[in-house]
XYZ file of N, CA and C in Angstrom:
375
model
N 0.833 -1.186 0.000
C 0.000 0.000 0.000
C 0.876 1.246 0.000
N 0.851 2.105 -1.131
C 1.082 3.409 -1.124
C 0.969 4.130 -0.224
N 1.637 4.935 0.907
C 1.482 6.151 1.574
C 2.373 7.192 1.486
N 1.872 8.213 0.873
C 2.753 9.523 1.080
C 2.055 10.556 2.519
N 3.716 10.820 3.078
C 2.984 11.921 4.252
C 3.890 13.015 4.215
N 3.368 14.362 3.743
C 3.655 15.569 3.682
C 3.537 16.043 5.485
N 4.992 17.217 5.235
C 5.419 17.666 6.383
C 5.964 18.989 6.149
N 6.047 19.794 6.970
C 6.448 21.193 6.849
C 5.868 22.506 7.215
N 4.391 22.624 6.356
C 3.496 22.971 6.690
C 3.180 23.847 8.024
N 2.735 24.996 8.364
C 2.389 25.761 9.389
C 2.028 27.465 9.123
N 1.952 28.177 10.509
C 1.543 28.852 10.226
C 3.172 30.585 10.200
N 2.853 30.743 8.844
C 4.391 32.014 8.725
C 3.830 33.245 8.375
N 4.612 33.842 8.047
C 4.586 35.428 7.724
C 4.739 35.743 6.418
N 4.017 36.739 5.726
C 4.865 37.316 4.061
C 6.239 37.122 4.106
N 6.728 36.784 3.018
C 8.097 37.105 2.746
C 8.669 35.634 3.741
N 8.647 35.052 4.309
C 9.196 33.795 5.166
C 9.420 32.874 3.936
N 10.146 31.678 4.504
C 10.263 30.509 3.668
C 9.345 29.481 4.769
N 9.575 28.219 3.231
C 9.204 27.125 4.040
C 9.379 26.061 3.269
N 9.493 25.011 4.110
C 10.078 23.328 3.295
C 9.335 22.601 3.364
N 8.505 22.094 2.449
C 7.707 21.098 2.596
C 8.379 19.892 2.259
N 8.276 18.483 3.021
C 8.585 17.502 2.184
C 7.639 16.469 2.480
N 7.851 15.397 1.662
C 6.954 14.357 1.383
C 7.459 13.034 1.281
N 7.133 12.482 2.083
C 7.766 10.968 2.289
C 6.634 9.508 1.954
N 7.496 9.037 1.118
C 6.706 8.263 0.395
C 6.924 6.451 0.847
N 5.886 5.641 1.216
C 6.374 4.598 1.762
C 5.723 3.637 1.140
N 5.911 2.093 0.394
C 5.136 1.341 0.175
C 5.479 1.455 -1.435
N 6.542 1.844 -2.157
C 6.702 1.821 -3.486
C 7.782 3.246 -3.407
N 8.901 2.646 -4.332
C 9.894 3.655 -4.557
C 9.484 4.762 -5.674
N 9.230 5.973 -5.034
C 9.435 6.879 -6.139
C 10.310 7.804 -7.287
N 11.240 6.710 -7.233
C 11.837 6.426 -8.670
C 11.575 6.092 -10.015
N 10.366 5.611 -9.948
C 9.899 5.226 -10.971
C 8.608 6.236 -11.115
N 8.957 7.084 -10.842
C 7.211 8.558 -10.869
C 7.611 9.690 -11.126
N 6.735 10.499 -11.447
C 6.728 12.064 -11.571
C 5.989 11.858 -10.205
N 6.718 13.205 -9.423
C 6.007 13.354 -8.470
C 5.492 15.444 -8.633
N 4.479 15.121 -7.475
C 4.283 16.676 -8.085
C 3.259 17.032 -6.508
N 3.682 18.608 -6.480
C 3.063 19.014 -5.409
C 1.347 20.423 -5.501
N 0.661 19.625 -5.621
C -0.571 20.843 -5.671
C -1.160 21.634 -4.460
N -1.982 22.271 -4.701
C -2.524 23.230 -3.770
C -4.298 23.014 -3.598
N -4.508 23.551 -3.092
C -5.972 23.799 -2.964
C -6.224 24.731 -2.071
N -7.050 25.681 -2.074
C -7.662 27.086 -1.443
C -8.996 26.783 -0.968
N -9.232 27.372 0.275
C -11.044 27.346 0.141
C -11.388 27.715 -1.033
N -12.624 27.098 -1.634
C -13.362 27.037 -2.844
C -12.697 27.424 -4.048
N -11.592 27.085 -4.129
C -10.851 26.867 -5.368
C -10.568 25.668 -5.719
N -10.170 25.351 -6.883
C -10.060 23.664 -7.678
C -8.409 23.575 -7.277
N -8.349 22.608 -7.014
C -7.082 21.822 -6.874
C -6.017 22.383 -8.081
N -4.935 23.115 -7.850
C -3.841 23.156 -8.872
C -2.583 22.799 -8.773
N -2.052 22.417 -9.695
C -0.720 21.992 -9.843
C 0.341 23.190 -9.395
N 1.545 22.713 -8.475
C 2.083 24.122 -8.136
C 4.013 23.873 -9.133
N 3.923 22.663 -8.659
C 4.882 21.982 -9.481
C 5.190 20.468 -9.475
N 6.058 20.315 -10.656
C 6.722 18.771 -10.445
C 7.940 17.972 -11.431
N 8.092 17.124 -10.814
C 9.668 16.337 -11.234
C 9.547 15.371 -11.770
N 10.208 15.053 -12.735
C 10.005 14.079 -13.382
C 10.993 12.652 -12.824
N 11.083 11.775 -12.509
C 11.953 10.723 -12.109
C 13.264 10.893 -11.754
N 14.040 11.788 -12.315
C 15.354 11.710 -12.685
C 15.644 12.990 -12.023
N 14.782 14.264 -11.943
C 14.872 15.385 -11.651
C 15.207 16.378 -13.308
N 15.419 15.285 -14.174
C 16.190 16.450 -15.199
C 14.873 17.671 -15.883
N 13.473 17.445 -15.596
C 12.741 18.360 -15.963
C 11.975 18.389 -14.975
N 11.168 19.694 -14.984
C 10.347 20.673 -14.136
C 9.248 21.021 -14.694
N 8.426 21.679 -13.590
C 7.447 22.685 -14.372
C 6.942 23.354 -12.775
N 6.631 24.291 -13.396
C 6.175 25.464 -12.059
C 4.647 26.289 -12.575
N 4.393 26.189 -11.863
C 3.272 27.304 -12.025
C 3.446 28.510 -11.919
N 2.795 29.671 -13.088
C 3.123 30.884 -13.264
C 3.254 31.654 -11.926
N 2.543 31.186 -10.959
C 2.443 32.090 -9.834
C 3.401 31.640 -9.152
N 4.327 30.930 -9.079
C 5.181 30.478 -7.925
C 6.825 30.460 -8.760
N 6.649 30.857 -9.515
C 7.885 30.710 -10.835
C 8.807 31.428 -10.412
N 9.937 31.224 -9.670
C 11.179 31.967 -9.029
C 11.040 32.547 -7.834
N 9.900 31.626 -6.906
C 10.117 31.308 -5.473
C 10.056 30.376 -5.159
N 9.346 29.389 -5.939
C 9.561 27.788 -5.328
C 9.956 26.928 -6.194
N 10.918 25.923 -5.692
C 11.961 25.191 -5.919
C 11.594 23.446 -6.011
N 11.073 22.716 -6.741
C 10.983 21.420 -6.443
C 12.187 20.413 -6.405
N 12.861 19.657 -5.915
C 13.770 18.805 -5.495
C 12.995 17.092 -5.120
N 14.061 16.147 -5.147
C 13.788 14.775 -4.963
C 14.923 14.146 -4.539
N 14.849 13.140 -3.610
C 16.125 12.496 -3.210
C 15.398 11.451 -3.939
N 16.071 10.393 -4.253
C 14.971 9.199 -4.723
C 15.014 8.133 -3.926
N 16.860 8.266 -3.462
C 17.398 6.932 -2.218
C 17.091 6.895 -0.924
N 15.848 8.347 -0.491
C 15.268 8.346 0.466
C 13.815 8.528 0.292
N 13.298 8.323 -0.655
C 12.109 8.125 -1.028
C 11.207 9.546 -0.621
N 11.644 10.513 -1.222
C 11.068 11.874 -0.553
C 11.063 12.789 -1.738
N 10.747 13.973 -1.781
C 10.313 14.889 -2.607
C 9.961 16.137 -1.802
N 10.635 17.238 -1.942
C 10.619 18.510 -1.726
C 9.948 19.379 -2.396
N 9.415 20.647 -1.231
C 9.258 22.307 -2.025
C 9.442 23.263 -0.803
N 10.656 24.039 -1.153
C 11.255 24.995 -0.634
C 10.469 25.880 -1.565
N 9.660 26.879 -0.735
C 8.916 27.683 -0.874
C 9.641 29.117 -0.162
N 9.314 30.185 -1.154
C 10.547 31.164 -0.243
C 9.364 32.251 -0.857
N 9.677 34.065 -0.599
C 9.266 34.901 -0.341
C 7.489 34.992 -0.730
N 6.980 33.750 0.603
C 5.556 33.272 0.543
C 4.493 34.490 0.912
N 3.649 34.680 -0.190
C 2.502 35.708 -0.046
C 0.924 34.778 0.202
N 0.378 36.154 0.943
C -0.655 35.270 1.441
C -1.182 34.600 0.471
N -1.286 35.047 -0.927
C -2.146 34.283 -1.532
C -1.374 32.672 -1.835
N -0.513 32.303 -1.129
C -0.148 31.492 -1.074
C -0.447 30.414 -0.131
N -1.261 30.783 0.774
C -2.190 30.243 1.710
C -3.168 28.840 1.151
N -2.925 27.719 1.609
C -3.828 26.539 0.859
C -3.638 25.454 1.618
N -4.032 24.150 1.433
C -3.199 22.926 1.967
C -2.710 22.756 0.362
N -1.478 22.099 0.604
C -0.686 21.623 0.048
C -0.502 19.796 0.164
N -0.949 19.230 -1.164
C -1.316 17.716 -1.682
C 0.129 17.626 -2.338
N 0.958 16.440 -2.068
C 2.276 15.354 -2.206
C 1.262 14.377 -3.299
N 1.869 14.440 -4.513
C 1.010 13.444 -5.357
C 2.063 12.562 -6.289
N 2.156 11.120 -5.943
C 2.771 10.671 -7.949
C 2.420 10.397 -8.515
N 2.684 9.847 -9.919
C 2.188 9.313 -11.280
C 3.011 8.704 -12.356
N 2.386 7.790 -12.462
C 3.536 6.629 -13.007
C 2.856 6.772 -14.825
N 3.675 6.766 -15.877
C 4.997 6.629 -15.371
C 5.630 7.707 -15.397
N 7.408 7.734 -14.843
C 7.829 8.492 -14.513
C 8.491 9.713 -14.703
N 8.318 9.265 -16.664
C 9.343 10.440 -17.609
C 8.135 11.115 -17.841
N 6.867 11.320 -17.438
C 6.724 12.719 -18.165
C 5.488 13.426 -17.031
N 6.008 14.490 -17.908
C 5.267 15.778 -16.035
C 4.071 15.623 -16.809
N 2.969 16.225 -15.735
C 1.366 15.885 -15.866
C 0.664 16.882 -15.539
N -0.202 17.504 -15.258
C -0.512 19.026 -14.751
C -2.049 18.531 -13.973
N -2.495 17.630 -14.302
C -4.102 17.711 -14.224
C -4.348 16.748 -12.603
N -5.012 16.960 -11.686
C -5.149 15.910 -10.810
C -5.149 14.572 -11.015
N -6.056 14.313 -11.976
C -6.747 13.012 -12.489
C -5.502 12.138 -13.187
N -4.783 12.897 -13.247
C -3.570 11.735 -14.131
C -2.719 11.052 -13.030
N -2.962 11.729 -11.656
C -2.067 10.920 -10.687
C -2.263 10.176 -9.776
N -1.123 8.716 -9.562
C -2.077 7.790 -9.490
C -2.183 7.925 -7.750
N -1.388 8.496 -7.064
C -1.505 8.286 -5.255
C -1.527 9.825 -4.479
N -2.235 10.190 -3.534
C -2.231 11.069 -3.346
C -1.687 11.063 -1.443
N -0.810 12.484 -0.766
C -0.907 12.179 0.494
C -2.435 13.170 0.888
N -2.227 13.092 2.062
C -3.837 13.893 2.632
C -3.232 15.523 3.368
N -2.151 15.724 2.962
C -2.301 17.590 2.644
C -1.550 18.053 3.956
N -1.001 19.159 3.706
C -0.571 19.974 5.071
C -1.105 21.471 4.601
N -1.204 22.143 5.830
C -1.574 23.439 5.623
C -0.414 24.574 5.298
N -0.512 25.202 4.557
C 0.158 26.771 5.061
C -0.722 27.677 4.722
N -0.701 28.790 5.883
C -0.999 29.810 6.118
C -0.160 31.010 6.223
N -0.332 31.879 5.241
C 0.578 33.011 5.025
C -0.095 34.301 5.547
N 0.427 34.841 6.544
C -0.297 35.792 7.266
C 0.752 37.320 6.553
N -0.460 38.508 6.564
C -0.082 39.539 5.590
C 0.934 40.421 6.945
């Protein structure tokens, strides 16, 4: 059985950083794109970014594009987002997701196959 559990998460200030990571147990994620989304009160689930297996490609979302950073160890079965000069509208829980297979990035919820159950951040103005 698949479990990912996202960690990091809390409550910061504008302009603060923060590290989310995601630890994945029950299947190596080496063989996945992994990718980290968002969700807002009454907003749809979006893609914020993600990695493809190897790390050699990316993708970011326009709004987070040269503050947050996605990373992967693979030999520790984890997946990062160093999140840095965080604005409130950056406020959401934050979903740890993969999707097999592993060479190619995905944008849409529905294409991925495991999900963890979210951490919060709250970006206070």
């Amino acid at each position: 059985q698949v479990q990912l559990v996202e960690s990091g998460g809390g409550l910061v200030q504008a302009g603060d950083s923060v590290r989310l990571s995601c630890a994945a147990s029950g299947r190596t994620i080496s063989n996945y794109t992994m990718g980290w989304f968002r969700q807002a009160p009454e907003k749809e689930r979006e893609l914020v970014a993600a990695i493809i297996w190897n790390g050699a490609n990316t993708y970011y979302a326009d709004a987070v594009k040269g503050r947050f950073a996605i990373s992967r160890n693979n030999a520790v079965n984890t997946v990062y987002l160093q999140m840095n000069s965080l604005k409130p509208e950056d406020t959401a829980v934050y979903y740890c997701a993969m999707r097999f297979p592993g060479h190619v990035l995905a944008s849409r919820p529905y294409e991925y196959n495991y999900w963890g159950h979210g951490t919060q951040v709250t970006v206070s103005s």
